[in-house]
Amino acid sequence: MNRLKCNQPVLSDSQIIKILLIEDNRVEAELIQELFSEVNSNQFAITHAQRLSQGIKKLIDFTFDIILLDLSLPDSQGLNTVIQVKAKAPTTPIVVLTSLNDQKLAIQVVREGAQDYLIKGQFAGENLIRAIRYAIERERDRESIRQQAKRERILERMVEQIRRSLDLEEILHTTVTQIRQFLKTDRVLIYRYQADKSPTMLLEAADYSNSYPEIPAIHELFNLPQILSDNEEFIQVINSKKMSNLKPKLFNLHKQSVLAIPICNSESDLKKPQSPVYHQLWGIIIAHHCTPNRQWQTWEIDCLNQLVKQVSIAIQQSELYQKVKTDNQHLQKLVKIDSLTGIANRRRFDQVLAEELICSRRNLTPLSLILCDIDFFKAYNDTYGHWVGDNCLKEVAEAICQAAQRPSDLVARYGGEEFVVILSNTDNPGAFIVAQKIRYQMDKLKRPHAKSPIHPWVTLSLGIATTTPSHQLSSSELVQLADRALYKAKALGRDRIFSANSDPDFQV
Amino acid sequence: MNRLKCNQPVLSDSQIIKILLIEDNRVEAELIQELFSEVNSNQFAITHAQRLSQGIKKLIDFTFDIILLDLSLPDSQGLNTVIQVKAKAPTTPIVVLTSLNDQKLAIQVVREGAQDYLIKGQFAGENLIRAIRYAIERERDRESIRQQAKRERILERMVEQIRRSLDLEEILHTTVTQIRQFLKTDRVLIYRYQADKSPTMLLEAADYSNSYPEIPAIHELFNLPQILSDNEEFIQVINSKKMSNLKPKLFNLHKQSVLAIPICNSESDLKKPQSPVYHQLWGIIIAHHCTPNRQWQTWEIDCLNQLVKQVSIAIQQSELYQKVKTDNQHLQKLVKIDSLTGIANRRRFDQVLAEELICSRRNLTPLSLILCDIDFFKAYNDTYGHWVGDNCLKEVAEAICQAAQRPSDLVARYGGEEFVVILSNTDNPGAFIVAQKIRYQMDKLKRPHAKSPIHPWVTLSLGIATTTPSHQLSSSELVQLADRALYKAKALGRDRIFSANSDPDFQV
């Protein structure tokens, strides 16, 4: 339960106790000082303030082990005096010394955080010193519990910050930043173990106005067998196959302090089958303090250990998310392309045509389609076989792409041996030029076609259709028009271009 | 900072203070009891124990406001006495009453958690009572800070449990379970606002051995305009468009206590553009306590409020993950199908064939392919146009699917007007039967084909190839063989089946 409890150093008996005495009455103040000198004047250093304002000024400028407080001061009375002092020095114990023998006030004063309430004239020097010592001890205890609560909150908030994101880079960035702030140290780095078990530095949080000394030895940390073998406990860990029990490790390198915290994947949390031991070590967080002899506190390490467990889950979830997202991007691409030729498929063509038509209407620009069909492809396939036929389709796709290279052009496989080109912001003569380029590329191809009655090489017939602001067509009208133009090109003897828009007979 | 601080009720001055006095000396015990009666005997109820064991038994059976403890007992001595009592009653204040005037011991005793150390004979009744009252106040203060730390840890752990998963159902299940345990209440439910703003109960954690009364009024909570208008603050919230500032709400329904905590999406955390106000309210968590007059503590509500903020982020991340996963499944399907006919595409065919071949080799079973080609489809397309051609392809795909209906059969579009059927665990005669069924389905179709020189309807040529354990083929060999069989079927006059395996000339 007390994992973040701090074991603060305690005052040794011989240490001098610094006392702030706030008391307006000079005689009373002298009496109190005498009480101390009766017992052991060397043990106490007393600073005297006559007004609350003066006392508060001292509290700002110096630190004290205890405050002896009169409640009736020229500038403050009763309970209010305690409240004001407590506000300025919330962790310094207060012992009230007063002539007011008021039970109710005494209880209120203690409720406001004063450690004791002593009535003047009713205690000996010995009692006062005891009261002071107990007050210091109790306040320290209270402060330690309060610190514990504070640390729980800090941990909670760090986790909260880190877990706001599902993005790995953001998670790691927040992690190193938060840890550096938390430890108030020079650098915090995250290394990740690669598949080949070599460490790669992913991220660093540091004060970049400093230049940090190169510490080659830092890399030795990542020699996993060494990490695992130079420590009895680590060997046990490996033997028990509980890599997730790896503990943080402290190193001193050239008098600089290094704290290494392993990040272990506890894959069972994500309900995956258990991985081999090595795979459970995801990486290591390094805190590097350049000033010599930094003492890492146990509670700091415990807190980081807790934090890193949460970071590990955040990493795993982000990787899961990232994997699905990457798969998605891959699939998105696959969905859009024709697997044989690698160009856009029919689905993609339908999408892009719809989008481009909306654009062309909005911008009042023309849009053209070229529908291309390989002449006598059936005969080609029957002659050379499917395998050669498939290669022919790939080459034709490539040739068409060579001819339509604007970023906004889309070349798609429309059907078996049919291809289509979307030419945005292109009028009919412009489309004709692209169609001619396609024919030119086909000529360069010189792919033999023994069964073609019209040509020794593989040729294309091409049909062009254009939609213009003055004569707007729907996507199906445009495709049908291009299809009819292609049919006309075939009817006229194949191996040629026919443009629907150039013929007044063509009406949709 | 003190958001989980608890304001415990304090003892009123008139309340009786229950004291456990552990003191072996009868005379001393009587003296102490006399001290109390001198002041005000009605205010104190003293229980006396003579041995530590006896005192500890009393601590188990009863509760006390304070323990007055002698250190030298027959069964325990010195510091150990304090340690043992503290272990049994960690939150009950201890005032040590001893004749040992030992400074060092006194400090140690206070460090172990005793509130005071009084030396017998050195204090009046008034001092003792003051010491008791201060001790009670200070212990209460310490306990309150300790509780605060404990609550931070509870919150932290609840968040940790909830955030182990990226699965929405698991997150919500953990949430209701954790909240029910935390509040020790009868039921915890999660309602979600649908797009139409009606609430739907998603999940419930309850003691199902109880039957809960139907509370129709619970649904009134979800009347959003009402929630927002019956409270000044809520109106401000709506006006300032800060729905995420919605506060938990307490209701009394038929004397039963209901606590409603809104779950708000703070979409900015996920770096999305701000949504309209209504969309930010994801749902509501309802804690329902059936015993009348349950008092919900402020710190409980604050803690839940903190928790629900984390739950909200967990929900958002899980929904993000779920969305990507759903997209993925959708894309997975899209990648596998031919967009025109809706059957498997070439990519899917290649995958399945590879998998099925591995299976057939492992299980020593045969595997057959049927490659189908529409006869004179080029002429069909040229006659009827692409649009009719596409419909023809869809109908043929449908006809082939009708013929190959085993769950393990795969019908795919192989190319333009070519289809392929994978028949796992099917020998050559079996494949021939399926091919005949395909022809039968085509006959039923009776789709006119005016330009077909062989038949008034659309017909298919089919090529069959089979790989058997005694004559194993690779996927490309099998496809090539089926392709050659199809070519042979065409050469023999089309509208027929040819099986490669039935012809001794067919060798790969």
Tab-separated table of C-alpha atoms in Angstrom, chain A residues 126-449:
chain	number	residue	atom	x	y	z
A	126	GLU	CA	11.421	20.441	29.782
A	127	ASN	CA	7.750	20.235	28.731
A	128	LEU	CA	8.212	22.870	26.069
A	129	ILE	CA	11.187	21.084	24.555
A	130	ARG	CA	9.311	17.804	24.573
A	131	ALA	CA	6.324	19.477	22.932
A	132	ILE	CA	8.644	20.919	20.270
A	133	ARG	CA	10.288	17.587	19.554
A	134	TYR	CA	6.967	15.734	19.326
A	135	ALA	CA	5.546	18.470	17.121
A	136	ILE	CA	8.476	18.161	14.712
A	137	GLU	CA	8.133	14.377	14.575
A	138	ARG	CA	4.387	14.455	14.056
A	139	GLU	CA	4.563	17.140	11.389
A	140	ARG	CA	7.202	15.142	9.560
A	141	ASP	CA	4.974	12.081	9.672
A	142	ARG	CA	2.010	14.086	8.416
A	143	GLU	CA	4.115	15.609	5.668
A	144	SER	CA	5.315	12.188	4.607
A	145	ILE	CA	1.724	10.946	4.221
A	146	ARG	CA	0.822	14.136	2.383
A	147	GLN	CA	3.784	13.652	0.053
A	148	GLN	CA	2.590	10.141	-0.583
A	149	ALA	CA	-0.842	11.403	-1.624
A	150	LYS	CA	0.842	14.015	-3.771
A	151	ARG	CA	2.984	11.411	-5.493
A	152	GLU	CA	-0.037	9.251	-6.211
A	153	ARG	CA	-1.598	12.271	-7.861
A	154	ILE	CA	1.558	13.052	-9.842
A	155	LEU	CA	1.725	9.464	-11.056
A	156	GLU	CA	-1.969	9.540	-11.884
A	157	ARG	CA	-1.570	12.735	-13.874
A	158	MET	CA	1.487	11.543	-15.738
A	159	VAL	CA	-0.387	8.397	-16.751
A	160	GLU	CA	-3.379	10.532	-17.717
A	161	GLN	CA	-1.235	12.734	-19.957
A	162	ILE	CA	0.516	9.809	-21.578
A	163	ARG	CA	-2.694	7.919	-22.219
A	164	ARG	CA	-4.467	10.754	-23.983
A	165	SER	CA	-3.102	9.534	-27.271
A	166	LEU	CA	-3.101	6.324	-29.271
A	167	ASP	CA	-0.195	7.557	-31.355
A	168	LEU	CA	3.087	5.863	-30.428
A	169	GLU	CA	5.287	8.854	-31.104
A	170	GLU	CA	3.057	11.121	-29.034
A	171	ILE	CA	2.924	8.576	-26.197
A	172	LEU	CA	6.699	8.280	-26.086
A	173	HIS	CA	7.195	12.017	-26.389
A	174	THR	CA	4.850	12.680	-23.469
A	175	THR	CA	6.551	9.909	-21.502
A	176	VAL	CA	10.100	11.265	-21.775
A	177	THR	CA	8.925	14.829	-21.145
A	178	GLN	CA	6.913	13.853	-18.076
A	179	ILE	CA	9.694	11.703	-16.659
A	180	ARG	CA	12.284	14.429	-17.149
A	181	GLN	CA	10.070	16.932	-15.327
A	182	PHE	CA	9.323	14.425	-12.616
A	183	LEU	CA	12.968	13.509	-11.936
A	184	LYS	CA	14.259	17.034	-12.623
A	185	THR	CA	17.114	15.408	-14.481
A	186	ASP	CA	19.182	16.339	-17.528
A	187	ARG	CA	18.126	13.836	-20.155
A	188	VAL	CA	15.577	11.107	-20.588
A	189	LEU	CA	15.875	8.761	-23.560
A	190	ILE	CA	13.866	5.859	-24.893
A	191	TYR	CA	15.626	3.010	-26.639
A	192	ARG	CA	13.797	0.266	-28.404
A	193	TYR	CA	15.006	-3.248	-28.982
A	194	GLN	CA	14.906	-4.139	-32.633
A	195	ALA	CA	14.051	-7.584	-33.899
A	196	ASP	CA	17.809	-8.306	-34.012
A	197	LYS	CA	17.992	-7.240	-30.325
A	198	SER	CA	20.082	-4.157	-31.062
A	199	PRO	CA	18.908	-1.015	-29.278
A	200	THR	CA	17.825	2.047	-31.260
A	201	MET	CA	17.332	5.445	-29.682
A	202	LEU	CA	13.821	6.570	-30.502
A	203	LEU	CA	13.423	9.776	-28.573
A	204	GLU	CA	15.169	12.120	-26.190
A	205	ALA	CA	14.009	14.841	-23.836
A	206	ALA	CA	16.846	17.094	-22.785
A	207	ASP	CA	17.889	20.652	-22.180
A	208	TYR	CA	19.277	21.242	-25.633
A	209	SER	CA	21.127	24.366	-24.587
A	210	ASN	CA	23.541	21.942	-22.925
A	211	SER	CA	25.823	19.760	-24.941
A	212	TYR	CA	25.931	16.334	-23.399
A	213	PRO	CA	29.073	14.300	-23.130
A	214	GLU	CA	29.122	11.252	-25.333
A	215	ILE	CA	28.696	8.205	-23.129
A	216	PRO	CA	29.479	5.162	-25.201
A	217	ALA	CA	29.090	3.017	-22.134
A	218	ILE	CA	25.365	3.765	-22.181
A	219	HIS	CA	25.073	1.332	-25.038
A	220	GLU	CA	26.506	-1.450	-22.946
A	221	LEU	CA	23.281	-1.373	-20.999
A	222	PHE	CA	21.625	-2.888	-23.975
A	223	ASN	CA	23.779	-5.917	-24.065
A	224	LEU	CA	20.901	-8.026	-22.890
A	225	PRO	CA	22.788	-11.145	-21.808
A	226	GLN	CA	25.051	-8.882	-19.761
A	227	ILE	CA	22.131	-7.078	-18.164
A	228	LEU	CA	20.648	-10.402	-17.369
A	229	SER	CA	23.757	-12.088	-16.059
A	230	ASP	CA	25.493	-9.465	-13.912
A	231	ASN	CA	22.761	-9.610	-11.342
A	232	GLU	CA	21.496	-12.618	-9.457
A	233	GLU	CA	17.939	-11.432	-9.612
A	234	PHE	CA	18.034	-10.988	-13.348
A	235	ILE	CA	19.168	-14.542	-13.794
A	236	GLN	CA	16.275	-15.735	-11.705
A	237	VAL	CA	13.984	-13.625	-13.811
A	238	ILE	CA	15.229	-15.218	-17.012
A	239	ASN	CA	15.055	-18.675	-15.527
A	240	SER	CA	11.517	-18.186	-14.374
A	241	LYS	CA	10.692	-16.735	-17.804
A	242	LYS	CA	9.181	-13.754	-16.090
A	243	MET	CA	10.868	-11.043	-18.069
A	244	SER	CA	8.069	-8.724	-17.053
A	245	ASN	CA	9.526	-8.766	-13.547
A	246	LEU	CA	12.674	-6.989	-14.756
A	247	LYS	CA	13.529	-4.285	-12.258
A	248	PRO	CA	14.897	-0.783	-12.829
A	249	LYS	CA	18.672	-0.650	-12.653
A	250	LEU	CA	21.037	2.032	-11.398
A	251	PHE	CA	24.420	2.635	-12.984
A	252	ASN	CA	27.274	5.016	-12.394
A	253	LEU	CA	29.149	5.906	-15.543
A	254	HIS	CA	32.082	8.319	-15.199
A	255	LYS	CA	30.546	9.571	-11.948
A	256	GLN	CA	27.328	10.390	-13.807
A	257	SER	CA	24.154	8.728	-12.640
A	258	VAL	CA	22.083	6.614	-14.971
A	259	LEU	CA	18.763	5.014	-14.189
A	260	ALA	CA	17.564	2.353	-16.628
A	261	ILE	CA	13.958	1.188	-16.531
A	262	PRO	CA	12.962	-1.706	-18.773
A	263	ILE	CA	9.719	-1.499	-20.743
A	264	CYS	CA	8.266	-4.980	-20.861
A	265	ASN	CA	5.332	-6.093	-22.930
A	266	SER	CA	2.964	-8.046	-20.777
A	267	GLU	CA	1.239	-9.470	-23.778
A	268	SER	CA	-1.181	-11.484	-21.719
A	269	ASP	CA	-2.925	-8.220	-20.929
A	270	LEU	CA	-3.910	-8.003	-24.536
A	271	LYS	CA	-4.972	-11.627	-24.544
A	272	LYS	CA	-2.364	-12.700	-27.008
A	273	PRO	CA	-0.589	-16.009	-26.714
A	274	GLN	CA	2.555	-15.711	-24.627
A	275	SER	CA	5.582	-14.709	-26.674
A	276	PRO	CA	9.097	-15.997	-26.190
A	277	VAL	CA	10.930	-14.337	-23.322
A	278	TYR	CA	13.127	-12.065	-25.416
A	279	HIS	CA	10.180	-10.570	-27.220
A	280	GLN	CA	8.714	-9.329	-23.992
A	281	LEU	CA	11.430	-6.695	-23.586
A	282	TRP	CA	10.210	-3.809	-25.723
A	283	GLY	CA	12.839	-1.261	-24.787
A	284	ILE	CA	14.466	0.750	-22.029
A	285	ILE	CA	13.958	4.220	-20.624
A	286	ILE	CA	17.205	5.903	-19.575
A	287	ALA	CA	17.338	8.818	-17.166
A	288	HIS	CA	20.753	10.433	-17.331
A	289	HIS	CA	21.911	12.894	-14.699
A	290	CYS	CA	25.151	14.658	-15.589
A	291	THR	CA	25.923	16.278	-12.239
A	292	PRO	CA	27.903	13.733	-10.218
A	293	ASN	CA	26.399	11.600	-7.486
A	294	ARG	CA	22.716	12.070	-8.080
A	295	GLN	CA	20.863	9.975	-5.522
A	296	TRP	CA	17.815	8.334	-7.053
A	297	GLN	CA	15.184	7.981	-4.355
A	298	THR	CA	13.461	4.668	-3.832
A	299	TRP	CA	10.059	6.298	-4.131
A	300	GLU	CA	11.103	7.929	-7.407
A	301	ILE	CA	12.095	4.569	-8.846
A	302	ASP	CA	8.930	2.923	-7.521
A	303	CYS	CA	6.835	5.666	-9.047
A	304	LEU	CA	8.585	5.305	-12.414
A	305	ASN	CA	8.155	1.569	-12.269
A	306	GLN	CA	4.411	2.049	-11.831
A	307	LEU	CA	4.380	4.614	-14.602
A	308	VAL	CA	6.290	2.458	-17.052
A	309	LYS	CA	3.822	-0.401	-16.579
A	310	GLN	CA	1.100	1.942	-17.780
A	311	VAL	CA	3.335	3.230	-20.578
A	312	SER	CA	3.856	-0.354	-21.667
A	313	ILE	CA	0.098	-0.904	-21.992
A	314	ALA	CA	-0.218	2.401	-23.851
A	315	ILE	CA	2.541	1.296	-26.240
A	316	GLN	CA	0.913	-2.055	-26.848
A	317	GLN	CA	-2.470	-0.503	-27.525
A	318	SER	CA	-0.958	2.088	-29.835
A	319	GLU	CA	0.921	-0.612	-31.726
A	320	LEU	CA	-2.247	-2.638	-32.059
A	321	TYR	CA	-4.019	0.444	-33.384
A	322	GLN	CA	-1.126	1.317	-35.663
A	323	LYS	CA	-0.994	-2.178	-37.079
A	324	VAL	CA	-4.671	-2.132	-37.979
A	325	LYS	CA	-4.249	1.343	-39.451
A	326	THR	CA	-1.290	0.245	-41.569
A	327	ASP	CA	-3.215	-2.814	-42.719
A	328	ASN	CA	-6.000	-0.441	-43.612
A	329	GLN	CA	-3.790	1.774	-45.723
A	330	HIS	CA	-2.470	-1.287	-47.473
A	331	LEU	CA	-5.994	-2.578	-48.060
A	332	GLN	CA	-7.153	0.864	-49.185
A	333	LYS	CA	-4.544	0.667	-51.907
A	334	LEU	CA	-5.387	-2.919	-52.796
A	335	VAL	CA	-9.073	-2.096	-53.074
A	336	LYS	CA	-8.296	0.575	-55.618
A	337	ILE	CA	-5.949	-1.297	-57.893
A	338	ASP	CA	-6.256	-4.002	-60.472
A	339	SER	CA	-4.140	-6.863	-59.223
A	340	LEU	CA	-2.879	-7.914	-62.663
A	341	THR	CA	-1.762	-4.569	-64.083
A	342	GLY	CA	-1.294	-2.545	-60.881
A	343	ILE	CA	-3.312	0.374	-62.280
A	344	ALA	CA	-6.651	1.626	-60.894
A	345	ASN	CA	-9.507	-0.850	-61.064
A	346	ARG	CA	-13.093	-0.371	-62.152
A	347	ARG	CA	-14.217	0.507	-58.590
A	348	ARG	CA	-11.609	3.236	-58.346
A	349	PHE	CA	-12.544	4.489	-61.820
A	350	ASP	CA	-16.206	4.832	-60.807
A	351	GLN	CA	-15.237	6.797	-57.668
A	352	VAL	CA	-12.792	9.120	-59.363
A	353	LEU	CA	-15.106	9.800	-62.305
A	354	ALA	CA	-17.917	10.790	-59.914
A	355	GLU	CA	-15.561	13.107	-57.989
A	356	GLU	CA	-14.054	14.646	-61.111
A	357	LEU	CA	-17.490	15.307	-62.607
A	358	ILE	CA	-18.486	17.235	-59.472
A	359	CYS	CA	-15.253	19.230	-59.737
A	360	SER	CA	-15.693	19.974	-63.416
A	361	ARG	CA	-19.246	21.205	-62.810
A	362	ARG	CA	-18.155	23.405	-59.917
A	363	ASN	CA	-15.179	24.838	-61.811
A	364	LEU	CA	-16.954	24.972	-65.193
A	365	THR	CA	-14.170	22.965	-66.816
A	366	PRO	CA	-14.427	20.227	-69.458
A	367	LEU	CA	-13.678	16.571	-68.683
A	368	SER	CA	-12.776	13.843	-71.180
A	369	LEU	CA	-12.727	10.057	-71.214
A	370	ILE	CA	-10.722	7.790	-73.506
A	371	LEU	CA	-11.923	4.197	-73.682
A	372	CYS	CA	-9.284	1.854	-75.185
A	373	ASP	CA	-9.772	-1.719	-76.373
A	374	ILE	CA	-7.057	-4.111	-77.575
A	375	ASP	CA	-7.844	-5.145	-81.146
A	376	PHE	CA	-8.428	-8.875	-81.694
A	377	PHE	CA	-7.372	-9.700	-78.140
A	378	LYS	CA	-9.499	-12.856	-78.089
A	379	ALA	CA	-7.515	-14.164	-81.031
A	380	TYR	CA	-4.297	-13.060	-79.333
A	381	ASN	CA	-5.181	-14.988	-76.197
A	382	ASP	CA	-6.203	-18.037	-78.130
A	383	THR	CA	-2.938	-17.934	-80.070
A	384	TYR	CA	-0.439	-17.160	-77.340
A	385	GLY	CA	-2.304	-18.449	-74.259
A	386	HIS	CA	-3.470	-16.712	-71.094
A	387	TRP	CA	-0.014	-16.232	-69.659
A	388	VAL	CA	1.232	-14.275	-72.621
A	389	GLY	CA	-2.142	-12.505	-72.756
A	390	ASP	CA	-1.719	-11.334	-69.158
A	391	ASN	CA	1.724	-9.939	-69.965
A	392	CYS	CA	0.269	-8.133	-72.969
A	393	LEU	CA	-2.370	-6.510	-70.718
A	394	LYS	CA	0.381	-5.335	-68.338
A	395	GLU	CA	2.398	-3.812	-71.170
A	396	VAL	CA	-0.598	-2.043	-72.685
A	397	ALA	CA	-1.504	-0.618	-69.249
A	398	GLU	CA	2.076	0.628	-68.926
A	399	ALA	CA	1.976	2.179	-72.418
A	400	ILE	CA	-1.258	4.058	-71.657
A	401	CYS	CA	0.201	5.322	-68.362
A	402	GLN	CA	3.231	6.638	-70.282
A	403	ALA	CA	0.880	8.699	-72.431
A	404	ALA	CA	-1.267	10.122	-69.600
A	405	GLN	CA	1.207	11.338	-67.015
A	406	ARG	CA	-0.408	14.417	-65.460
A	407	PRO	CA	-0.946	13.879	-61.719
A	408	SER	CA	-4.669	14.418	-62.247
A	409	ASP	CA	-4.933	11.821	-65.047
A	410	LEU	CA	-6.318	8.445	-64.047
A	411	VAL	CA	-5.650	5.295	-66.063
A	412	ALA	CA	-7.870	2.365	-65.053
A	413	ARG	CA	-8.595	-1.143	-66.212
A	414	TYR	CA	-12.201	-0.979	-67.290
A	415	GLY	CA	-12.829	-4.624	-68.115
A	416	GLY	CA	-11.000	-7.636	-69.578
A	417	GLU	CA	-8.961	-5.994	-72.350
A	418	GLU	CA	-10.469	-2.532	-71.987
A	419	PHE	CA	-8.783	0.439	-70.375
A	420	VAL	CA	-10.079	3.906	-69.630
A	421	VAL	CA	-8.389	7.267	-69.056
A	422	ILE	CA	-10.018	10.121	-67.103
A	423	LEU	CA	-8.663	13.496	-68.207
A	424	SER	CA	-9.843	16.255	-65.893
A	425	ASN	CA	-9.898	19.849	-67.142
A	426	THR	CA	-9.269	18.562	-70.688
A	427	ASP	CA	-11.361	19.466	-73.720
A	428	ASN	CA	-11.967	17.247	-76.727
A	429	PRO	CA	-8.912	18.338	-78.781
A	430	GLY	CA	-6.745	17.907	-75.668
A	431	ALA	CA	-8.066	14.371	-75.199
A	432	PHE	CA	-7.363	13.663	-78.864
A	433	ILE	CA	-3.705	14.584	-78.308
A	434	VAL	CA	-3.488	12.159	-75.357
A	435	ALA	CA	-5.136	9.433	-77.471
A	436	GLN	CA	-2.512	10.019	-80.157
A	437	LYS	CA	0.220	9.707	-77.544
A	438	ILE	CA	-1.283	6.360	-76.510
A	439	ARG	CA	-1.146	5.165	-80.110
A	440	TYR	CA	2.465	6.389	-80.290
A	441	GLN	CA	3.367	4.390	-77.170
A	442	MET	CA	1.664	1.312	-78.675
A	443	ASP	CA	3.725	1.737	-81.832
A	444	LYS	CA	6.884	1.813	-79.738
A	445	LEU	CA	5.759	-1.396	-78.005
A	446	LYS	CA	5.814	-3.446	-81.231
A	447	ARG	CA	4.248	-6.465	-79.562
A	448	PRO	CA	3.706	-9.119	-82.268
A	449	HIS	CA	0.130	-10.230	-82.985
